[in-house]
Short mmCIF file of C-alpha atoms in Angstrom, two decimals:
data_model
loop_
_atom_site.label_atom_id
_atom_site.label_comp_id
_atom_site.label_asym_id
_atom_site.label_seq_id
_atom_site.Cartn_x
_atom_site.Cartn_y
_atom_site.Cartn_z
CA UNK I 1 3.57 0.17 -21.50
CA UNK I 2 0.56 1.74 -23.50
CA UNK I 3 -1.96 0.35 -21.49
CA UNK I 4 0.23 1.22 -18.07
CA UNK I 5 0.12 4.99 -19.38
CA UNK I 6 -3.68 4.64 -20.23
CA UNK I 7 -4.35 3.64 -16.89
CA UNK I 8 -2.38 6.10 -14.87
CA UNK I 9 -4.18 9.00 -17.17
CA UNK I 10 -7.52 7.58 -16.17
CA UNK I 11 -6.48 7.48 -12.50
CA UNK I 12 -5.48 10.92 -12.67
CA UNK I 13 -8.65 12.15 -14.12
CA UNK I 14 -10.55 10.24 -11.49
CA UNK I 15 -8.53 11.52 -8.70
CA UNK I 16 -8.64 15.08 -9.70
CA UNK I 17 -12.42 14.84 -10.48
CA UNK I 18 -13.28 13.00 -7.16
CA UNK I 19 -11.20 15.24 -4.71
CA UNK I 20 -12.54 18.50 -6.62
CA UNK I 21 -16.10 17.59 -6.24
CA UNK I 22 -15.79 16.99 -2.57
CA UNK I 23 -18.39 19.17 -0.60
CA UNK I 24 -17.20 22.57 0.69
CA UNK I 25 -15.49 25.57 -0.66
CA UNK I 26 -11.58 25.22 -0.02
CA UNK I 27 -11.28 29.20 -0.36
CA UNK I 28 -13.96 29.37 2.88
CA UNK I 29 -11.85 26.93 4.56
CA UNK I 30 -8.63 28.59 4.11
CA UNK I 31 -10.12 31.76 5.17
CA UNK I 32 -11.71 30.41 8.31
CA UNK I 33 -8.61 28.60 9.22
CA UNK I 34 -6.68 31.91 8.93
CA UNK I 35 -9.01 33.61 11.35
CA UNK I 36 -10.78 35.40 8.56
CA UNK I 37 -14.75 35.40 8.41
CA UNK I 38 -15.31 34.74 4.62
CA UNK I 39 -17.28 37.17 2.50
CA UNK I 40 -18.31 36.90 -1.06
CA UNK I 41 -15.74 39.27 -2.15
CA UNK I 42 -12.82 37.53 -0.19
CA UNK I 43 -13.71 34.20 -1.32
CA UNK I 44 -13.75 35.25 -4.98
CA UNK I 45 -10.48 36.81 -4.61
CA UNK I 46 -8.87 33.73 -3.25
CA UNK I 47 -10.74 31.57 -5.64
CA UNK I 48 -9.20 33.59 -8.32
CA UNK I 49 -5.69 33.24 -6.62
CA UNK I 50 -5.99 29.44 -6.47
CA UNK I 51 -7.13 29.11 -9.92
CA UNK I 52 -10.50 27.58 -8.64
CA UNK I 53 -12.58 30.11 -10.51
CA UNK I 54 -11.45 28.41 -13.87
CA UNK I 55 -13.52 25.65 -15.74
CA UNK I 56 -12.85 22.10 -14.31
CA UNK I 57 -11.30 20.88 -17.05
CA UNK I 58 -9.06 23.66 -17.50
CA UNK I 59 -7.99 23.39 -13.89
CA UNK I 60 -7.25 19.39 -14.51
CA UNK I 61 -4.96 20.38 -17.72
CA UNK I 62 -3.32 22.74 -15.51
CA UNK I 63 -2.79 20.36 -12.68
CA UNK I 64 -1.70 17.43 -14.88
CA UNK I 65 1.18 19.50 -16.71
CA UNK I 66 2.26 20.53 -13.31
CA UNK I 67 2.30 16.74 -12.13
CA UNK I 68 4.18 15.89 -15.29
CA UNK I 69 6.92 18.61 -14.30
CA UNK I 70 6.84 17.08 -10.56
CA UNK I 71 5.03 20.09 -9.18
CA UNK I 72 1.84 18.98 -7.41
CA UNK I 73 0.98 22.52 -6.49
CA UNK I 74 0.96 24.02 -2.99
CA UNK I 75 -0.61 23.10 0.28
CA UNK I 76 -3.76 25.04 1.13
CA UNK I 77 -2.91 24.94 4.72
CA UNK I 78 0.67 26.41 4.99
CA UNK I 79 1.26 27.17 1.19
CA UNK I 80 4.49 24.84 1.15
CA UNK I 81 5.20 22.88 -1.97
CA UNK I 82 3.22 19.42 -2.06
CA UNK I 83 6.07 17.73 -3.51
CA UNK I 84 8.43 18.76 -0.84
CA UNK I 85 6.04 17.80 1.97
CA UNK I 86 5.60 14.33 0.46
CA UNK I 87 9.15 13.94 -0.23
CA UNK I 88 10.11 14.50 3.31
CA UNK I 89 7.56 11.66 4.41
CA UNK I 90 8.71 9.22 2.04
CA UNK I 91 11.76 7.70 3.84
CA UNK I 92 9.70 6.99 7.00
CA UNK I 93 6.86 4.92 4.90
CA UNK I 94 9.53 3.19 2.87
CA UNK I 95 11.20 1.99 6.14
CA UNK I 96 7.97 0.74 7.61
CA UNK I 97 6.77 -0.90 4.35
CA UNK I 98 10.13 -2.63 4.00
CA UNK I 99 10.16 -3.91 7.52
CA UNK I 100 6.60 -4.92 7.07
CA UNK I 101 7.36 -6.69 3.95
CA UNK I 102 10.02 -8.79 5.53
CA UNK I 103 7.34 -9.62 8.29
CA UNK I 104 4.93 -10.63 5.77
CA UNK I 105 7.19 -12.69 3.35
CA UNK I 106 9.39 -14.45 5.70
CA UNK I 107 6.72 -16.39 7.89
CA UNK I 108 4.43 -16.89 4.77
CA UNK I 109 7.31 -18.90 2.70
CA UNK I 110 8.53 -20.83 5.88
CA UNK I 111 4.99 -21.95 6.77
CA UNK I 112 3.88 -22.63 3.21
CA UNK I 113 7.03 -24.92 2.69
CA UNK I 114 6.21 -26.62 5.99
CA UNK I 115 2.58 -27.21 5.06
CA UNK I 116 3.80 -28.70 1.74
CA UNK I 117 6.22 -30.92 3.39
CA UNK I 118 3.65 -32.07 6.10
CA UNK I 119 0.09 -31.14 5.00
CA UNK I 120 -1.62 -33.17 7.62
CA UNK I 121 0.83 -32.27 10.52
CA UNK I 122 -0.79 -30.50 13.54
CA UNK I 123 1.65 -27.45 13.27
CA UNK I 124 0.49 -27.13 9.66
CA UNK I 125 -3.12 -27.06 10.62
CA UNK I 126 -2.42 -24.65 13.35
CA UNK I 127 -0.53 -22.20 10.99
CA UNK I 128 -3.64 -22.38 8.52
CA UNK I 129 -6.05 -21.46 11.27
CA UNK I 130 -3.91 -18.60 12.65
CA UNK I 131 -3.58 -17.39 8.92
CA UNK I 132 -7.53 -17.43 8.56
CA UNK I 133 -7.87 -15.83 12.05
CA UNK I 134 -5.41 -13.05 11.25
CA UNK I 135 -7.03 -12.34 7.94
CA UNK I 136 -10.46 -11.85 9.64
CA UNK I 137 -9.03 -9.27 11.99
CA UNK I 138 -8.64 -5.67 10.48
CA UNK I 139 -5.19 -4.23 11.09
CA UNK I 140 -6.31 -1.44 13.27
CA UNK I 141 -7.70 -3.95 15.82
CA UNK I 142 -4.45 -5.64 15.79
CA UNK I 143 -2.51 -2.44 16.36
CA UNK I 144 -4.77 -1.68 19.23
CA UNK I 145 -4.11 -5.13 20.88
CA UNK I 146 -0.44 -4.71 20.27
CA UNK I 147 -0.43 -1.15 21.71
CA UNK I 148 -2.56 -2.38 24.65
CA UNK I 149 -0.69 -5.56 25.47
CA UNK I 150 2.80 -4.87 24.32
CA UNK I 151 3.40 -1.01 24.72
CA UNK I 152 1.22 -0.06 27.55
CA UNK I 153 0.82 -3.25 29.42
CA UNK I 154 4.35 -4.71 29.13
CA UNK I 155 6.03 -1.35 28.40
CA UNK I 156 8.22 -3.33 25.97
CA UNK I 157 8.18 -1.21 22.89
CA UNK I 158 7.22 2.55 22.21
CA UNK I 159 3.68 2.96 20.95
CA UNK I 160 4.51 5.41 18.25
CA UNK I 161 7.20 6.92 16.02
CA UNK I 162 9.39 8.77 18.50
CA UNK I 163 12.35 8.12 16.21
CA UNK I 164 14.05 5.37 18.12
CA UNK I 165 14.96 2.20 16.02
CA UNK I 166 12.70 -0.11 17.81
CA UNK I 167 9.55 2.28 17.32
CA UNK I 168 9.09 0.78 13.91
CA UNK I 169 8.48 -3.01 15.26
CA UNK I 170 4.80 -2.50 16.26
CA UNK I 171 3.48 -0.68 13.41
CA UNK I 172 5.42 -3.01 11.13
CA UNK I 173 4.18 -6.27 12.76
CA UNK I 174 0.59 -4.69 12.66
CA UNK I 175 1.06 -4.07 8.80
CA UNK I 176 3.05 -7.11 8.06
CA UNK I 177 0.52 -9.58 9.74
CA UNK I 178 -2.20 -8.97 7.21
CA UNK I 179 0.38 -9.18 4.31
CA UNK I 180 1.68 -12.70 5.94
CA UNK I 181 -1.88 -14.05 6.00
CA UNK I 182 -2.94 -13.24 2.35
CA UNK I 183 0.57 -14.66 0.98
CA UNK I 184 0.30 -17.59 3.18
CA UNK I 185 -3.25 -18.48 1.79
CA UNK I 186 -1.93 -17.89 -1.74
CA UNK I 187 1.27 -19.56 -1.75
CA UNK I 188 -0.07 -22.59 0.13
CA UNK I 189 -2.75 -23.04 -2.27
CA UNK I 190 0.08 -22.75 -5.13
CA UNK I 191 2.11 -25.31 -3.64
CA UNK I 192 -0.76 -27.51 -3.00
CA UNK I 193 -1.66 -27.26 -6.75
CA UNK I 194 1.65 -27.93 -7.98
CA UNK I 195 2.04 -30.83 -5.63
CA UNK I 196 -0.52 -32.54 -7.88
CA UNK I 197 1.13 -32.03 -11.18
CA UNK I 198 2.78 -35.14 -12.90
CA UNK I 199 6.25 -33.92 -13.07
CA UNK I 200 6.28 -33.65 -8.97
CA UNK I 201 4.85 -37.04 -8.81
CA UNK I 202 7.42 -38.25 -11.20
CA UNK I 203 10.09 -36.92 -9.08
CA UNK I 204 8.88 -38.48 -5.87
CA UNK I 205 8.52 -41.87 -7.84
CA UNK I 206 12.07 -41.52 -8.71
CA UNK I 207 13.14 -41.49 -5.16
CA UNK I 208 13.55 -37.81 -4.47
CA UNK I 209 13.14 -36.70 -1.07
CA UNK I 210 9.85 -34.49 -0.10
CA UNK I 211 11.96 -31.78 0.89
CA UNK I 212 14.14 -31.54 -2.29
CA UNK I 213 11.23 -32.07 -4.27
CA UNK I 214 9.19 -29.12 -2.41
CA UNK I 215 12.49 -26.75 -2.46
CA UNK I 216 13.84 -27.33 -5.92
CA UNK I 217 10.71 -28.38 -8.15
CA UNK I 218 7.41 -27.39 -6.48
CA UNK I 219 8.68 -23.83 -5.34
CA UNK I 220 10.09 -23.18 -8.89
CA UNK I 221 6.82 -24.00 -10.48
CA UNK I 222 4.78 -22.01 -7.99
CA UNK I 223 7.18 -18.94 -8.31
CA UNK I 224 5.21 -16.97 -10.61
CA UNK I 225 2.01 -17.23 -8.52
CA UNK I 226 4.12 -16.29 -5.51
CA UNK I 227 5.63 -13.20 -7.13
CA UNK I 228 2.10 -12.09 -8.15
CA UNK I 229 0.88 -12.61 -4.48
CA UNK I 230 3.81 -10.76 -3.28
CA UNK I 231 2.93 -7.77 -5.48
CA UNK I 232 -0.84 -7.88 -4.26
CA UNK I 233 0.44 -7.77 -0.93
CA UNK I 234 2.94 -5.07 -1.16
CA UNK I 235 0.11 -2.91 -2.76
CA UNK I 236 -2.08 -3.78 0.32
CA UNK I 237 0.68 -2.70 2.58
CA UNK I 238 0.90 0.72 0.70
CA UNK I 239 -3.01 1.17 1.14
CA UNK I 240 -2.91 -0.05 4.74
CA UNK I 241 -0.13 2.26 5.73
CA UNK I 242 -2.62 4.96 6.06
CA UNK I 243 -4.50 3.51 8.94
CA UNK I 244 -1.38 2.27 10.65
CA UNK I 245 0.55 5.35 10.33
CA UNK I 246 -2.25 7.12 11.99
CA UNK I 247 -2.59 4.64 14.82
CA UNK I 248 0.85 4.67 15.53
CA UNK I 249 1.52 8.37 14.93
CA UNK I 250 4.12 7.34 12.42
CA UNK I 251 5.58 10.37 10.53
CA UNK I 252 4.98 8.87 7.12
CA UNK I 253 3.10 9.78 3.95
CA UNK I 254 -0.25 8.05 5.31
CA UNK I 255 -0.26 10.37 8.25
CA UNK I 256 0.27 13.39 6.12
CA UNK I 257 -2.85 12.11 3.74
CA UNK I 258 -5.06 11.70 7.06
CA UNK I 259 -4.17 15.20 8.06
CA UNK I 260 -4.78 16.75 4.68
CA UNK I 261 -8.22 15.12 4.64
CA UNK I 262 -9.23 16.67 7.84
CA UNK I 263 -7.99 20.00 6.78
CA UNK I 264 -9.50 19.88 3.16
CA UNK I 265 -5.99 20.29 1.73
CA UNK I 266 -7.06 19.13 -1.70
CA UNK I 267 -3.68 19.55 -3.56
CA UNK I 268 -2.04 17.28 -0.92
CA UNK I 269 -4.84 14.58 -1.07
CA UNK I 270 -4.66 14.60 -4.90
CA UNK I 271 -1.01 14.13 -4.90
CA UNK I 272 -1.24 11.17 -2.07
CA UNK I 273 -4.03 9.58 -3.95
CA UNK I 274 -2.05 9.66 -7.41
CA UNK I 275 0.94 8.64 -6.08
CA UNK I 276 -0.54 5.79 -4.27
CA UNK I 277 -2.24 4.54 -7.42
CA UNK I 278 0.94 5.03 -9.53
CA UNK I 279 2.86 2.80 -6.83
CA UNK I 280 0.17 0.31 -7.14
CA UNK I 281 0.25 0.23 -10.87
CA UNK I 282 3.93 0.08 -10.99
CA UNK I 283 4.32 -2.71 -8.49
CA UNK I 284 1.70 -4.93 -10.04
CA UNK I 285 3.48 -4.32 -13.77
CA UNK I 286 6.80 -5.10 -11.99
CA UNK I 287 5.17 -8.21 -10.55
CA UNK I 288 3.55 -9.33 -13.72
CA UNK I 289 7.14 -8.79 -15.47
CA UNK I 290 9.00 -10.96 -12.89
CA UNK I 291 6.46 -13.68 -12.98
CA UNK I 292 6.84 -13.80 -16.95
CA UNK I 293 10.75 -14.08 -16.55
CA UNK I 294 10.18 -16.75 -13.90
CA UNK I 295 7.60 -18.66 -16.20
CA UNK I 296 7.62 -17.85 -19.99
CA UNK I 297 4.42 -19.63 -20.27
CA UNK I 298 2.61 -16.70 -18.59
CA UNK I 299 3.82 -14.49 -21.30
CA UNK I 300 1.06 -13.19 -23.58
#
C-alpha cells in the first residue's frame, strides 16, 4: 500500500511537471482562441487569474490538493470543470474497454487450451502464426483495414460512435485483437511450461485424459501467470483507447484527451494522464493480489 501511494505521488509530480513545461504559453493560446490579440498586459492578467504566475512548486501543491478533493481544475477551453467532462466520457470508454476485454480474453484462452491439448496440430500452428502477425500490426492499421473492408466496403457496420449498439463492434475488435495476441502468447507459454512439471506428467501417467489434465491441473497452475497477463493486457487497452477512440470517433475519455492536447488544454491533459496512470497502477496491483490468492507461493 505504501509503495502504491509513493508511486502515485511520483506519477502526479511527473504528470504535472511534464505538462507544465510543454512549450507555449496557455494564456496566449486562450486569448488567441477567444479572438483576442494577446498583449503583455492581457497575458499577465490572465496568467494571474489562472495561477500560472506562481512558482511551479506552489502550482503543483495547489493542483495536488485539488486532485485529492476530486477537483482537477477548469478547462482552459470552455472553463467547464475537468472532472465533470471526464466523468461524462467515462461510461463510453468503460463500455468499449469491457467489450474489447471479452474479445481479448475469450479467444486467447480457447486457443491456448487447444494448443496445449494438441501442440503439433495444424490449427495450433496457424493460431500461433496469426497471433504473431496480429501482434506485429499496430492497432491503427487494423482499425483502418476494418473501416475500409467492413464499414466502407461491405457497409456491414458503422464506422464510428453514432450511438447505435453495433457501433462498438469495430473499435472493440481493433482494441481487443492486440490484447488477444499478447494474452495468447503469454498463456500459451505458461501452459507449455506447466505441462513439463512433474505433477502434470504424473497425472498423465495415472491415466488422466489430456483434456482433464489441461483443464483441471495445468490451467489452475498457470492461473497466476494468466491473471498477471490479463492485467497487463487491460492496461494496454487503457493506453490504446486513445488511438482507437480517435480513429472511430468514439466519444470516450481518449478522444477528449486528444482534443485537449491539440488545444493545449493543460488541466484536462494533466487529469487524463494522472487517471490513466492511476488506473494502470490499480489494475496491476489488483492483478498481483489476485495472482497471490490463486497461488500462495507468489506471496512475498
